[in-house]
Amino acid sequence: MSWTPDTLTLVLLALFGLAGGIGITAIGPGGVLPTIGMFLLTGLTPAGVAGTAIVTHVATGVLGTAAYTRSGQLRDPDTRRTAVVLAASALAGTPVGVLLNTHVSGRLFGILLACAVTVTGLLVWLRERRAATAPTPGTPVRVPLALTVAVGVTVAVAAGLFGLGGPMLSVPLLVVCGLPVLSALAAAQAQSVVIASVGTVGYVQHGSVDWTLAAVVGVPELVGVIVGWRIARSVPARRLKYAMAAMLLALAPYLAFRS
């Protein structure tokens, strides 16, 4: 797969990666930003966009998992259980998403991405309202197994289709289900490793990964993951969440018509 970048496009894609990394660990849905950037700024096919984007989430997922293990959230038994269930569900859901991607046109991909972005924006807004009544950190919470599996499979299918990690959808969904925000963020990082790894294998088999572009987006994205993790632990991110929701809802119509 060939791709000839110009300097401005490289800079913009790197900024999409940086913003995406911050969003991944700070609020969850940032992983969609690299996909949006590549869809809008490159001439890659839907498989090329999704395949290249999902590669970047292998490293970000590992780094995010390590960060939330270090800060203690993934040492909590209930959070760890949620992470294991989400990861196992991803083994089944991600290949389905990759397969679906091979059957969509560029126009349909844009419309579906716009729908996913709209749903995510609404979930972020709902999550912020739900978080106000969520259990305080340290309160044991266990989301029912069947519900966790349903979230895991649904998120994995969408992630495989669009080249996402997992936090974009799983974090707001888990918070709506009653999980504390930091626990949801931690569990979603572990799921992201499995989604990205399985998705990468699938898209590599189809020859749908632009490795140069993956590096351009992925390196700043890794920097953003560390910045976002610090934000999530030390800075009230309410305004950031609402800004993300507003941005996603504003981008959705453009994605649909741009396709």
Short mmCIF file of C-alpha atoms in Angstrom, two decimals:
data_model
loop_
_atom_site.label_atom_id
_atom_site.label_comp_id
_atom_site.label_asym_id
_atom_site.label_seq_id
_atom_site.Cartn_x
_atom_site.Cartn_y
_atom_site.Cartn_z
CA MET A 1 0.00 0.00 0.00
CA SER A 2 1.54 3.31 -1.09
CA TRP A 3 0.90 6.70 0.44
CA THR A 4 2.74 9.92 -0.44
CA PRO A 5 2.38 12.51 2.33
CA ASP A 6 3.03 16.24 2.30
CA THR A 7 4.38 18.07 5.33
CA LEU A 8 1.10 19.66 6.39
CA THR A 9 -0.73 16.33 6.22
CA LEU A 10 2.00 14.68 8.32
CA VAL A 11 1.72 17.39 10.97
CA LEU A 12 -2.06 17.20 11.08
CA LEU A 13 -2.03 13.41 11.35
CA ALA A 14 0.53 13.58 14.15
CA LEU A 15 -1.75 16.03 16.00
CA PHE A 16 -4.69 13.68 15.52
CA GLY A 17 -2.54 10.93 17.03
CA LEU A 18 -1.49 13.07 20.00
CA ALA A 19 -5.07 14.15 20.72
CA GLY A 20 -6.24 10.58 20.31
CA GLY A 21 -3.70 9.28 22.82
CA ILE A 22 -4.72 11.88 25.39
CA GLY A 23 -8.36 10.99 24.92
CA ILE A 24 -7.73 7.23 25.22
CA THR A 25 -6.46 7.36 28.79
CA ALA A 26 -8.11 10.58 29.99
CA ILE A 27 -11.70 10.00 28.92
CA GLY A 28 -11.83 6.87 26.72
CA PRO A 29 -13.11 7.87 23.26
CA GLY A 30 -9.89 9.40 21.93
CA GLY A 31 -9.05 6.31 19.88
CA VAL A 32 -11.48 7.35 17.16
CA LEU A 33 -9.46 10.49 16.33
CA PRO A 34 -6.66 8.73 14.38
CA THR A 35 -9.31 6.92 12.32
CA ILE A 36 -11.10 10.20 11.62
CA GLY A 37 -7.82 11.90 10.69
CA MET A 38 -6.80 9.18 8.26
CA PHE A 39 -10.26 9.02 6.72
CA LEU A 40 -10.35 12.78 6.14
CA LEU A 41 -6.73 13.45 5.18
CA THR A 42 -5.59 10.42 3.17
CA GLY A 43 -6.81 8.52 0.18
CA LEU A 44 -6.66 5.15 1.92
CA THR A 45 -9.42 2.59 1.44
CA PRO A 46 -11.68 1.75 4.42
CA ALA A 47 -9.50 -1.31 5.08
CA GLY A 48 -6.37 0.84 4.85
CA VAL A 49 -7.74 3.39 7.30
CA ALA A 50 -8.94 0.78 9.79
CA GLY A 51 -5.88 -1.46 9.44
CA THR A 52 -3.37 1.35 9.86
CA ALA A 53 -5.28 2.88 12.76
CA ILE A 54 -5.67 -0.37 14.66
CA VAL A 55 -1.93 -1.07 14.51
CA THR A 56 -1.27 2.07 16.55
CA HIS A 57 -3.53 0.81 19.34
CA VAL A 58 -1.34 -2.21 20.13
CA ALA A 59 1.33 -0.04 21.75
CA THR A 60 -1.13 2.44 23.24
CA GLY A 61 -3.11 -0.41 24.79
CA VAL A 62 0.01 -1.96 26.34
CA LEU A 63 1.18 1.41 27.66
CA GLY A 64 -2.27 2.28 29.00
CA THR A 65 -2.55 -1.11 30.70
CA ALA A 66 0.85 -0.66 32.32
CA ALA A 67 -0.07 2.84 33.48
CA TYR A 68 -3.32 1.75 35.12
CA THR A 69 -1.61 -1.27 36.66
CA ARG A 70 0.97 1.06 38.16
CA SER A 71 -1.69 3.38 39.56
CA GLY A 72 -3.52 0.40 41.10
CA GLN A 73 -6.82 0.20 39.22
CA LEU A 74 -5.98 -3.08 37.46
CA ARG A 75 -4.92 -4.64 40.76
CA ASP A 76 -8.51 -4.40 41.99
CA PRO A 77 -10.13 -7.88 41.63
CA ASP A 78 -13.44 -6.62 40.21
CA THR A 79 -11.75 -4.33 37.70
CA ARG A 80 -9.37 -7.12 36.71
CA ARG A 81 -12.31 -9.49 36.24
CA THR A 82 -14.04 -6.97 33.99
CA ALA A 83 -10.85 -6.55 31.97
CA VAL A 84 -10.48 -10.32 31.48
CA VAL A 85 -14.10 -10.70 30.33
CA LEU A 86 -13.77 -7.77 27.92
CA ALA A 87 -10.52 -9.15 26.52
CA ALA A 88 -11.97 -12.63 26.03
CA SER A 89 -15.02 -11.15 24.30
CA ALA A 90 -12.70 -9.24 21.98
CA LEU A 91 -11.28 -12.53 20.67
CA ALA A 92 -14.71 -13.33 19.25
CA GLY A 93 -15.87 -9.86 18.20
CA THR A 94 -12.80 -8.33 16.54
CA PRO A 95 -12.51 -10.79 13.60
CA VAL A 96 -16.19 -10.15 12.82
CA GLY A 97 -15.50 -6.42 12.59
CA VAL A 98 -12.48 -6.95 10.33
CA LEU A 99 -14.55 -9.18 8.05
CA LEU A 100 -17.35 -6.61 7.87
CA ASN A 101 -14.85 -3.92 6.89
CA THR A 102 -13.86 -5.85 3.76
CA HIS A 103 -17.45 -5.61 2.51
CA VAL A 104 -18.09 -1.87 2.93
CA SER A 105 -17.51 0.86 0.35
CA GLY A 106 -15.80 4.14 1.14
CA ARG A 107 -19.14 5.94 1.27
CA LEU A 108 -20.74 3.37 3.57
CA PHE A 109 -17.65 3.39 5.79
CA GLY A 110 -17.95 7.16 6.19
CA ILE A 111 -21.66 6.96 7.02
CA LEU A 112 -21.12 4.15 9.54
CA LEU A 113 -18.19 6.01 11.09
CA ALA A 114 -20.38 9.11 11.40
CA CYS A 115 -23.03 7.02 13.18
CA ALA A 116 -20.41 5.53 15.54
CA VAL A 117 -19.01 8.99 16.29
CA THR A 118 -22.50 10.32 17.03
CA VAL A 119 -23.27 7.44 19.38
CA THR A 120 -19.93 7.95 21.11
CA GLY A 121 -20.54 11.67 21.57
CA LEU A 122 -23.94 10.97 23.12
CA LEU A 123 -22.46 8.26 25.36
CA VAL A 124 -19.74 10.62 26.59
CA TRP A 125 -22.40 13.18 27.49
CA LEU A 126 -24.55 10.52 29.18
CA ARG A 127 -21.51 9.11 30.93
CA GLU A 128 -20.71 12.50 32.47
CA ARG A 129 -24.24 12.75 33.85
CA ARG A 130 -24.11 9.13 35.05
CA ALA A 131 -20.68 9.62 36.63
CA ALA A 132 -22.12 12.20 39.00
CA THR A 133 -24.09 9.42 40.71
CA ALA A 134 -21.54 6.63 40.18
CA PRO A 135 -19.92 4.91 43.18
CA THR A 136 -16.96 6.67 44.68
CA PRO A 137 -13.51 5.23 43.93
CA GLY A 138 -12.79 2.24 46.13
CA THR A 139 -16.43 1.13 46.30
CA PRO A 140 -16.70 -2.49 45.07
CA VAL A 141 -18.73 -2.69 41.85
CA ARG A 142 -19.42 -5.75 39.76
CA VAL A 143 -21.15 -5.40 36.41
CA PRO A 144 -23.19 -8.56 35.60
CA LEU A 145 -21.22 -11.06 33.51
CA ALA A 146 -23.73 -11.22 30.65
CA LEU A 147 -23.78 -7.43 30.39
CA THR A 148 -19.99 -7.25 30.39
CA VAL A 149 -19.81 -9.86 27.62
CA ALA A 150 -22.40 -7.96 25.57
CA VAL A 151 -20.39 -4.74 25.94
CA GLY A 152 -17.16 -6.54 25.08
CA VAL A 153 -18.44 -8.19 21.91
CA THR A 154 -20.26 -5.09 20.67
CA VAL A 155 -17.23 -2.88 21.23
CA ALA A 156 -14.87 -5.40 19.60
CA VAL A 157 -17.00 -5.67 16.44
CA ALA A 158 -17.12 -1.88 16.10
CA ALA A 159 -13.41 -1.57 16.88
CA GLY A 160 -12.49 -4.19 14.28
CA LEU A 161 -14.66 -2.48 11.67
CA PHE A 162 -13.30 1.04 12.20
CA GLY A 163 -9.76 0.34 13.45
CA LEU A 164 -10.34 1.51 17.00
CA GLY A 165 -8.92 0.35 20.30
CA GLY A 166 -11.67 -0.29 22.80
CA PRO A 167 -11.95 2.65 25.20
CA MET A 168 -13.91 4.75 22.69
CA LEU A 169 -17.10 2.79 23.34
CA SER A 170 -16.36 0.51 26.27
CA VAL A 171 -15.54 3.30 28.76
CA PRO A 172 -18.79 5.24 28.42
CA LEU A 173 -20.80 2.00 28.22
CA LEU A 174 -19.20 0.60 31.37
CA VAL A 175 -19.77 3.85 33.25
CA VAL A 176 -23.41 3.83 32.20
CA CYS A 177 -23.54 0.25 33.53
CA GLY A 178 -22.32 1.53 36.92
CA LEU A 179 -18.54 1.08 36.86
CA PRO A 180 -16.42 3.95 38.26
CA VAL A 181 -14.66 5.99 35.59
CA LEU A 182 -11.07 5.00 36.48
CA SER A 183 -12.03 1.31 36.69
CA ALA A 184 -13.70 1.52 33.28
CA LEU A 185 -10.66 3.27 31.79
CA ALA A 186 -8.33 0.62 33.22
CA ALA A 187 -10.38 -2.36 32.03
CA ALA A 188 -10.75 -0.84 28.57
CA GLN A 189 -6.97 -0.52 28.16
CA ALA A 190 -6.53 -4.26 28.66
CA GLN A 191 -9.31 -5.01 26.17
CA SER A 192 -7.66 -2.65 23.70
CA VAL A 193 -4.50 -4.78 23.62
CA VAL A 194 -6.47 -7.83 22.48
CA ILE A 195 -8.62 -5.91 19.99
CA ALA A 196 -5.62 -4.20 18.41
CA SER A 197 -3.51 -7.36 18.29
CA VAL A 198 -6.21 -9.52 16.72
CA GLY A 199 -7.24 -6.72 14.37
CA THR A 200 -3.66 -6.11 13.28
CA VAL A 201 -3.24 -9.77 12.32
CA GLY A 202 -6.46 -9.64 10.30
CA TYR A 203 -5.60 -6.46 8.41
CA VAL A 204 -1.99 -7.50 7.78
CA GLN A 205 -3.31 -10.65 6.12
CA HIS A 206 -5.34 -8.42 3.80
CA GLY A 207 -2.31 -6.17 3.10
CA SER A 208 -4.18 -3.19 4.53
CA VAL A 209 -1.58 -1.57 6.80
CA ASP A 210 0.48 1.50 5.88
CA TRP A 211 3.39 1.18 8.29
CA THR A 212 4.79 4.66 7.59
CA LEU A 213 1.48 6.26 8.42
CA ALA A 214 1.13 4.03 11.48
CA ALA A 215 4.42 5.44 12.81
CA VAL A 216 3.46 9.05 12.03
CA VAL A 217 0.24 8.69 14.01
CA GLY A 218 1.34 6.11 16.57
CA VAL A 219 4.40 7.79 18.10
CA PRO A 220 2.58 11.01 19.09
CA GLU A 221 -0.34 8.84 20.22
CA LEU A 222 1.94 7.09 22.72
CA VAL A 223 3.01 10.46 24.12
CA GLY A 224 -0.63 11.39 24.43
CA VAL A 225 -1.42 8.20 26.37
CA ILE A 226 0.95 9.23 29.17
CA VAL A 227 -0.40 12.80 29.20
CA GLY A 228 -3.99 11.53 29.30
CA TRP A 229 -3.24 9.11 32.14
CA ARG A 230 -1.90 11.97 34.22
CA ILE A 231 -4.95 14.08 33.39
CA ALA A 232 -7.33 11.30 34.40
CA ARG A 233 -5.65 10.87 37.80
CA SER A 234 -5.00 14.47 38.77
CA VAL A 235 -7.15 16.94 36.81
CA PRO A 236 -10.95 17.31 36.85
CA ALA A 237 -11.71 16.47 33.21
CA ARG A 238 -15.38 17.49 33.06
CA ARG A 239 -14.78 20.25 30.51
CA LEU A 240 -12.55 17.99 28.43
CA LYS A 241 -15.32 15.38 28.29
CA TYR A 242 -17.94 17.86 27.17
CA ALA A 243 -15.52 19.32 24.63
CA MET A 244 -14.88 15.84 23.24
CA ALA A 245 -18.62 15.11 23.03
CA ALA A 246 -19.26 18.43 21.24
CA MET A 247 -16.39 17.86 18.81
CA LEU A 248 -17.56 14.35 17.92
CA LEU A 249 -21.13 15.47 17.37
CA ALA A 250 -19.91 18.34 15.19
CA LEU A 251 -17.66 16.04 13.12
CA ALA A 252 -20.30 13.36 12.50
CA PRO A 253 -22.28 15.19 9.76
CA TYR A 254 -19.04 16.15 7.98
CA LEU A 255 -17.86 12.53 7.99
CA ALA A 256 -21.15 11.37 6.51
CA PHE A 257 -21.21 14.00 3.73
CA ARG A 258 -17.44 13.81 3.14
CA SER A 259 -17.83 10.12 2.24
#
